[in-house]
Short mmCIF file of C-alpha atoms in Angstrom, two decimals:
data_model
loop_
_atom_site.label_atom_id
_atom_site.label_comp_id
_atom_site.label_asym_id
_atom_site.label_seq_id
_atom_site.Cartn_x
_atom_site.Cartn_y
_atom_site.Cartn_z
CA MET A 1 128.56 79.47 108.61
CA SER A 2 129.38 76.36 110.59
CA HIS A 3 127.08 77.01 113.53
CA THR A 4 124.60 79.33 111.86
CA HIS A 5 121.95 78.43 109.34
CA LEU A 6 119.82 80.72 107.25
CA ILE A 7 116.08 80.56 107.45
CA PHE A 8 114.90 81.45 103.97
CA ARG A 9 111.34 82.63 103.82
CA THR A 10 109.57 82.79 100.51
CA HIS A 11 106.48 84.95 100.47
CA VAL A 12 104.04 84.64 97.60
CA CYS A 13 102.00 87.82 97.50
CA TYR A 14 99.16 88.61 95.19
CA LYS A 15 99.97 89.99 91.74
CA TYR A 16 102.40 87.05 91.47
CA LEU A 17 105.10 88.83 93.45
CA VAL A 18 107.64 86.55 95.11
CA ILE A 19 109.75 87.96 97.90
CA THR A 20 112.48 86.05 99.70
CA THR A 21 114.06 87.20 102.93
CA CYS A 22 116.50 85.53 105.23
CA PHE A 23 117.40 85.95 108.87
CA PRO A 24 120.57 84.39 110.28
CA ILE A 25 119.45 82.36 113.27
CA THR A 26 121.93 80.50 115.48
CA MET A 27 120.91 76.92 116.16
CA SER A 28 121.30 77.35 119.92
CA MET A 29 118.86 80.27 119.81
CA ASP A 30 115.97 78.27 118.34
CA ALA A 31 114.33 77.78 121.73
CA VAL A 32 114.64 81.49 122.46
CA TRP A 33 113.01 82.58 119.19
CA LYS A 34 110.08 80.25 119.85
CA GLN A 35 109.26 82.25 122.99
CA LEU A 36 109.06 85.52 121.07
CA SER A 37 106.34 86.92 118.81
CA CYS A 38 106.76 89.09 115.74
CA PRO A 39 105.98 88.91 112.01
CA SER A 40 109.46 87.61 111.16
CA LEU A 41 109.00 84.65 113.52
CA TRP A 42 105.33 83.81 113.04
CA GLU A 43 104.62 80.65 111.13
CA GLU A 44 101.08 79.73 110.16
CA SER A 45 99.43 76.33 110.53
CA ASN A 46 100.12 75.56 106.86
CA GLY A 47 103.85 75.96 107.47
CA LEU A 48 104.12 79.22 105.55
CA PRO A 49 105.54 82.38 107.11
CA CYS A 50 103.57 85.53 107.75
CA ILE A 51 103.07 87.13 104.32
CA PRO A 52 103.91 90.84 104.20
CA MET A 53 101.92 93.48 102.37
CA PRO A 54 103.14 94.42 98.89
CA LEU A 55 104.79 97.84 98.84
CA SER A 56 101.82 99.41 97.06
CA VAL A 57 99.52 98.31 99.90
CA ALA A 58 102.05 99.31 102.55
CA SER A 59 102.31 102.77 101.01
CA ASN A 60 98.53 103.18 101.30
CA VAL A 61 98.54 102.09 104.94
CA PHE A 62 101.40 104.49 105.69
CA ASP A 63 99.51 107.28 103.92
CA GLU A 64 96.53 106.88 106.29
CA LEU A 65 98.47 106.66 109.58
CA ASP A 66 97.53 110.18 110.69
CA ALA A 67 93.85 109.28 110.32
CA SER A 68 94.05 106.17 112.52
CA PRO A 69 91.12 105.68 114.93
CA THR A 70 93.44 105.44 117.96
CA PRO A 71 97.19 105.30 118.70
CA TRP A 72 96.77 101.52 119.13
CA HIS A 73 95.65 101.20 115.51
CA ARG A 74 98.47 103.45 114.37
CA VAL A 75 101.12 101.34 116.11
CA LEU A 76 99.60 98.13 114.72
CA ASP A 77 99.68 99.53 111.18
CA MET A 78 103.25 100.78 111.63
CA ILE A 79 104.34 97.26 112.61
CA SER A 80 102.65 95.89 109.46
CA VAL A 81 104.35 98.47 107.25
CA ALA A 82 107.72 97.92 108.96
CA TYR A 83 107.48 94.19 108.19
CA ALA A 84 106.71 94.95 104.55
CA TYR A 85 109.74 97.25 104.42
CA CYS A 86 111.96 94.53 105.91
CA THR A 87 111.02 92.07 103.19
CA HIS A 88 111.76 94.64 100.48
CA LYS A 89 115.27 95.45 101.76
CA ARG A 90 114.23 98.73 103.38
CA GLN A 91 115.55 97.95 106.86
CA ALA A 92 116.38 101.59 107.64
CA ASP A 93 112.76 102.62 107.02
CA ALA A 94 111.54 99.68 109.11
CA ILE A 95 113.79 100.65 112.02
CA ALA A 96 112.56 104.25 111.86
CA LEU A 97 108.95 103.05 112.08
CA LEU A 98 109.68 100.75 115.02
CA ARG A 99 111.32 103.64 116.86
CA ASP A 100 108.14 105.64 116.34
CA CYS A 101 106.17 102.69 117.75
CA TYR A 102 108.25 102.76 120.93
CA VAL A 103 107.49 106.47 121.35
CA TYR A 104 103.78 105.64 121.57
CA LEU A 105 104.49 103.19 124.39
CA LEU A 106 106.18 105.83 126.53
CA PRO A 107 104.16 106.80 129.62
CA GLN A 108 102.66 110.23 129.98
CA PRO A 109 103.75 113.02 130.05
CA TYR A 110 106.43 111.85 127.59
CA CYS A 111 103.83 110.72 125.07
CA GLN A 112 100.74 112.90 124.91
CA HIS A 113 97.91 110.54 124.11
CA ASP A 114 95.14 108.98 126.12
CA CYS A 115 94.73 105.57 124.49
CA ALA A 116 92.99 103.07 126.75
CA LEU A 117 93.96 100.15 124.50
CA LEU A 118 97.67 100.94 124.66
CA LYS A 119 97.47 101.46 128.42
CA GLN A 120 95.76 98.12 128.99
CA TYR A 121 97.74 96.02 126.51
CA ARG A 122 101.08 97.83 126.59
CA PRO A 123 103.03 94.68 127.71
CA ALA A 124 101.62 92.73 124.74
CA MET A 125 102.58 95.42 122.24
CA ARG A 126 105.98 95.76 123.94
CA HIS A 127 106.50 91.99 123.65
CA VAL A 128 105.90 92.12 119.87
CA LEU A 129 108.01 95.25 119.35
CA ASP A 130 110.93 93.93 121.40
CA SER A 131 110.79 90.60 119.54
CA PHE A 132 110.74 92.40 116.19
CA TRP A 133 113.63 94.66 117.20
CA ALA A 134 115.70 91.67 118.37
CA VAL A 135 115.23 89.82 115.07
CA LEU A 136 115.99 92.94 113.04
CA GLU A 137 119.16 93.65 115.01
CA TRP A 138 120.25 90.02 114.79
CA GLY A 139 119.80 90.02 111.03
CA ARG A 140 121.39 93.44 110.60
CA THR A 141 124.63 92.56 112.34
CA GLU A 142 124.91 89.19 110.55
CA ALA A 143 127.42 88.15 113.17
CA THR A 144 128.10 84.53 113.97
CA THR A 145 128.90 85.66 117.51
CA PRO A 146 126.09 87.89 118.78
CA SER A 147 126.97 90.91 120.87
CA PRO A 148 126.53 90.58 124.65
CA MET A 149 124.33 93.68 124.57
CA LEU A 150 121.92 92.10 122.08
CA LEU A 151 121.79 88.84 124.04
CA ALA A 152 121.12 90.78 127.23
CA PHE A 153 118.29 92.65 125.51
CA ILE A 154 116.74 89.40 124.26
CA ASN A 155 116.88 87.98 127.78
CA THR A 156 114.82 90.92 129.06
CA ILE A 157 111.90 90.14 126.72
CA THR A 158 109.02 88.50 128.57
CA PRO A 159 108.33 85.12 126.89
CA PHE A 160 104.90 84.74 125.33
CA GLN A 161 104.05 81.88 127.70
CA HIS A 162 104.63 84.16 130.71
CA LEU A 163 102.09 86.75 129.57
CA SER A 164 98.63 86.72 131.13
CA PRO A 165 95.79 85.21 129.05
CA ASP A 166 94.43 88.67 128.23
CA LEU A 167 97.86 89.80 127.03
CA GLN A 168 98.29 86.61 125.00
CA ALA A 169 94.94 87.37 123.39
CA ALA A 170 96.22 90.85 122.53
CA VAL A 171 99.30 89.32 120.86
CA HIS A 172 97.00 87.08 118.81
CA ALA A 173 95.00 90.18 117.84
CA ILE A 174 98.19 91.91 116.71
CA HIS A 175 99.03 88.79 114.70
CA GLY A 176 95.60 88.92 113.08
CA GLY A 177 96.02 92.60 112.29
CA VAL A 178 99.42 92.17 110.67
CA THR A 179 98.26 89.21 108.55
CA LYS A 180 95.03 90.80 107.32
CA ILE A 181 95.89 90.21 103.65
CA GLN A 182 95.78 86.49 104.55
CA HIS A 183 92.08 86.61 105.35
CA ASP A 184 91.71 83.05 106.63
CA VAL A 185 94.80 83.34 108.84
CA ALA A 186 93.72 86.71 110.24
CA LEU A 187 90.24 85.40 111.06
CA SER A 188 91.63 82.33 112.83
CA TYR A 189 93.74 84.49 115.16
CA LEU A 190 90.92 86.95 115.78
CA GLU A 191 88.60 84.07 116.68
CA ARG A 192 91.27 82.74 119.03
CA CYS A 193 91.71 86.06 120.84
CA ILE A 194 87.92 86.48 121.17
CA MET A 195 87.70 83.01 122.73
CA MET A 196 90.38 84.04 125.23
CA ASN A 197 88.82 87.42 126.04
CA ARG A 198 85.21 87.81 124.90
CA LEU A 199 84.78 91.08 126.81
CA GLU A 200 87.32 93.06 124.77
CA GLY A 201 85.37 95.10 122.26
CA GLU A 202 88.37 95.83 120.04
CA TRP A 203 88.79 92.16 119.14
CA HIS A 204 85.13 92.04 118.11
CA TRP A 205 85.61 95.18 116.00
CA MET A 206 88.63 93.71 114.24
CA LYS A 207 86.69 90.58 113.34
CA GLY A 208 83.50 92.42 112.38
CA ASN A 209 85.50 94.82 110.23
CA SER A 210 87.04 91.94 108.30
CA PHE A 211 85.69 91.56 104.77
CA TRP A 212 85.48 87.79 105.26
CA CYS A 213 83.61 87.85 108.57
CA GLY A 214 80.30 87.05 106.87
CA ASP A 215 76.84 87.24 108.42
CA SER A 216 78.18 87.63 111.97
CA ALA A 217 79.83 90.99 111.18
CA VAL A 218 77.01 93.16 112.55
CA GLU A 219 76.80 91.07 115.73
CA HIS A 220 80.52 91.56 116.40
CA LEU A 221 80.36 95.27 115.55
CA ARG A 222 77.43 95.79 117.94
CA MET A 223 79.38 94.01 120.65
CA ALA A 224 82.44 96.16 119.93
CA HIS A 225 80.49 99.40 120.17
CA ARG A 226 78.87 98.31 123.43
CA LEU A 227 82.08 97.11 125.11
CA ARG A 228 84.59 99.72 123.91
CA PRO A 229 82.90 102.53 121.97
CA GLY A 230 85.01 104.76 119.79
CA PRO A 231 84.85 106.71 116.53
CA HIS A 232 85.65 103.61 114.49
CA THR A 233 83.14 101.32 116.22
CA ALA A 234 80.22 103.70 115.61
CA LEU A 235 81.07 104.41 111.98
CA THR A 236 81.83 100.80 111.05
CA LEU A 237 78.61 99.59 112.65
CA ALA A 238 76.62 102.28 110.82
CA GLU A 239 78.25 101.34 107.51
CA ASN A 240 77.35 97.67 107.92
CA LEU A 241 73.74 98.01 109.09
CA PRO A 242 71.10 97.45 106.38
CA LEU A 243 69.67 100.86 105.57
CA ASP A 244 66.19 99.60 104.67
CA LYS A 245 65.70 98.16 108.16
CA CYS A 246 67.95 100.32 110.35
CA ARG A 247 67.91 103.82 108.85
CA ALA A 248 67.04 105.49 112.17
CA GLU A 249 69.82 103.65 114.01
CA VAL A 250 72.36 104.50 111.29
CA ALA A 251 71.38 108.18 111.48
CA GLU A 252 71.67 108.07 115.28
CA LEU A 253 75.15 106.52 115.13
CA LEU A 254 76.26 109.10 112.58
CA GLY A 255 74.95 111.94 114.73
CA GLU A 256 76.63 110.45 117.79
CA VAL A 257 80.07 110.22 116.18
CA LEU A 258 79.88 113.75 114.72
CA ARG A 259 78.86 115.08 118.13
CA LEU A 260 81.45 113.21 120.21
CA TYR A 261 84.41 113.37 117.80
CA PRO A 262 83.83 116.47 115.63
CA ASP A 263 87.52 117.04 114.87
CA HIS A 264 88.81 113.46 114.73
CA PRO A 265 90.62 112.80 111.39
CA TYR A 266 89.13 109.30 111.18
CA VAL A 267 85.62 110.73 111.49
CA LEU A 268 86.29 113.60 109.08
CA SER A 269 87.63 111.19 106.47
CA HIS A 270 84.88 108.55 106.81
CA ALA A 271 81.65 110.31 107.79
CA GLY A 272 81.02 111.94 104.41
CA ARG A 273 80.14 108.75 102.56
CA LEU A 274 77.79 107.81 105.41
CA LEU A 275 76.07 111.21 105.15
CA LEU A 276 75.36 110.50 101.49
CA ARG A 277 74.12 107.02 102.30
CA VAL A 278 71.70 108.19 104.99
CA HIS A 279 70.46 111.51 103.60
CA GLY A 280 70.81 110.90 99.88
CA LYS A 281 73.09 112.26 97.19
CA THR A 282 71.81 115.80 97.23
CA LYS A 283 73.77 118.93 96.45
CA THR A 284 73.77 119.87 100.14
CA MET A 285 75.08 116.48 101.26
CA PHE A 286 77.80 116.43 98.60
CA ALA A 287 78.93 119.87 99.79
CA GLU A 288 78.98 118.73 103.44
CA ALA A 289 80.90 115.54 102.61
CA GLU A 290 83.47 117.58 100.68
CA ARG A 291 83.74 120.05 103.57
CA LEU A 292 84.54 117.21 105.99
CA LEU A 293 87.32 115.90 103.74
CA LEU A 294 88.79 119.38 103.37
CA ARG A 295 88.74 119.82 107.16
CA CYS A 296 90.59 116.52 107.48
CA ARG A 297 93.19 117.69 104.96
CA ALA A 298 93.65 120.91 106.92
CA ALA A 299 94.17 118.88 110.11
CA ILE A 300 96.64 116.22 108.92
CA GLY A 301 98.02 117.66 105.69
CA ASP A 302 97.72 116.60 102.07
CA ARG A 303 97.36 112.83 101.71
CA CYS A 304 96.86 110.49 98.79
CA PHE A 305 93.77 108.84 100.26
CA LEU A 306 92.10 112.21 100.83
CA ARG A 307 92.78 113.26 97.24
CA LEU A 308 91.26 110.00 96.00
CA ARG A 309 88.13 110.49 98.10
CA LEU A 310 87.81 114.12 97.02
CA GLY A 311 88.25 113.16 93.38
CA TYR A 312 85.70 110.36 93.56
CA LEU A 313 83.23 112.57 95.44
CA ILE A 314 83.54 115.30 92.82
CA GLN A 315 83.32 112.77 89.99
CA GLU A 316 80.06 111.40 91.40
CA GLN A 317 78.45 114.83 91.18
CA GLY A 318 79.23 115.20 87.49
CA GLY A 319 80.34 118.28 85.60
CA ARG A 320 83.71 118.62 87.39
CA ALA A 321 85.76 115.96 85.61
CA ASP A 322 88.85 118.15 85.23
CA GLU A 323 88.87 118.94 88.95
CA ALA A 324 88.53 115.25 89.83
CA LYS A 325 91.40 114.41 87.47
CA ARG A 326 93.63 116.98 89.18
CA HIS A 327 92.93 115.31 92.53
CA TYR A 328 93.86 111.91 91.08
CA GLU A 329 97.07 113.25 89.55
CA THR A 330 98.03 114.81 92.89
CA ALA A 331 97.30 111.46 94.58
CA CYS A 332 99.75 109.78 92.19
CA ARG A 333 102.44 112.29 93.10
CA LEU A 334 101.80 111.88 96.82
CA ASN A 335 101.93 108.07 96.65
CA PRO A 336 104.09 107.03 93.67
CA ALA A 337 104.28 103.42 94.90
CA ASP A 338 100.59 103.02 94.09
CA ALA A 339 100.38 105.40 91.12
CA GLY A 340 99.83 102.58 88.64
CA ASN A 341 96.80 101.26 90.51
CA ILE A 342 95.42 104.78 90.92
CA ARG A 343 95.69 105.52 87.21
CA MET A 344 94.06 102.21 86.33
CA ASN A 345 91.25 102.15 88.92
CA TYR A 346 90.38 105.85 89.14
CA MET A 347 91.47 107.34 85.83
CA GLY A 348 90.87 104.40 83.48
CA ASP A 349 94.48 104.50 82.29
CA TYR A 350 95.68 100.98 81.46
CA SER A 351 98.77 102.07 79.53
CA ASN A 352 101.18 100.87 82.22
CA CYS A 353 99.50 97.49 82.72
CA VAL A 354 101.43 94.38 81.71
CA PRO A 355 99.17 91.81 80.00
CA ILE A 356 99.17 88.53 81.89
CA SER A 357 100.59 85.72 79.80
CA LEU A 358 102.55 82.55 80.47
CA ASP A 359 105.72 84.32 79.29
CA ASN A 360 105.13 87.25 81.65
CA LEU A 361 104.39 84.95 84.57
CA SER A 362 107.53 82.90 83.96
CA ARG A 363 109.62 86.07 83.93
CA MET A 364 108.06 87.20 87.23
CA PHE A 365 109.10 83.97 88.93
CA LYS A 366 112.69 83.98 87.63
#
């Protein structure tokens, strides 16, 4: 490898998991890669690369794709999962996901969706997808002499610096979305994109929906719902408002979302817990919350996350422990990558847990 060097990236994920990936990058291409934007090329201010989700987290995100608020959110999550697959030597699965992402960028009537976010920020999403595809293809071929076709494709990618400020802000938002397990990094990019485009409600929603947003969460969520209302903005705002002071507003937001989006999978899968919060844990409300989850399952098919919510909802009512357990066991079968966490957190089964000790930690890092 006389004129090629390997960029080794070591990712330290939580649960003490260390993942190392490498991409063969030709020295003469360094300037080109710096003009592109994708998880494999992003480097944070601390010098570390973009940390991918562990496979257990990626499997949960993949499980909920059909209940995404909008196609924009679905594509963003597919990019995050594809990056996780890349770092766990599942390139074929990553490529399949990226192909699906491209389908969502096709104009109508080829792709039947009416997503205002994708329409407005399509060049930004295309910039990230093309960059990601170029890096994947470069690493897959592992050729010291790149193919003319690949070089020609890379030359067609609009450099980040040539994007408009609003599109650059969208790329920063995508960066923040992909790095959400790095809370401080995600927040820094979301703050940056809000500074560049304060009138985009989606950026406010992404920041307000972050667990680490703090006291300003409600302010950002209100701004998001005013600037670009959607099923997710109404529900997230309602979930974050203090019930003792804003019960009427929470009830109004809940009624609004059920009226405007009665069949939306995101609403069907999230509104039940808000019903219980607003109207109390009565037998009638439990039945309605369960009905919404079952309607969601009928719409998108059996999913792990729906089984978990059904099981927990039934468990809360009491007297149906066996039924709840069956839901949890089905969830484990539907999402085997996260079965250990499900058994531990929902079923109280710690039999597969490995006690943390210095010996265990040393073996993990070998």
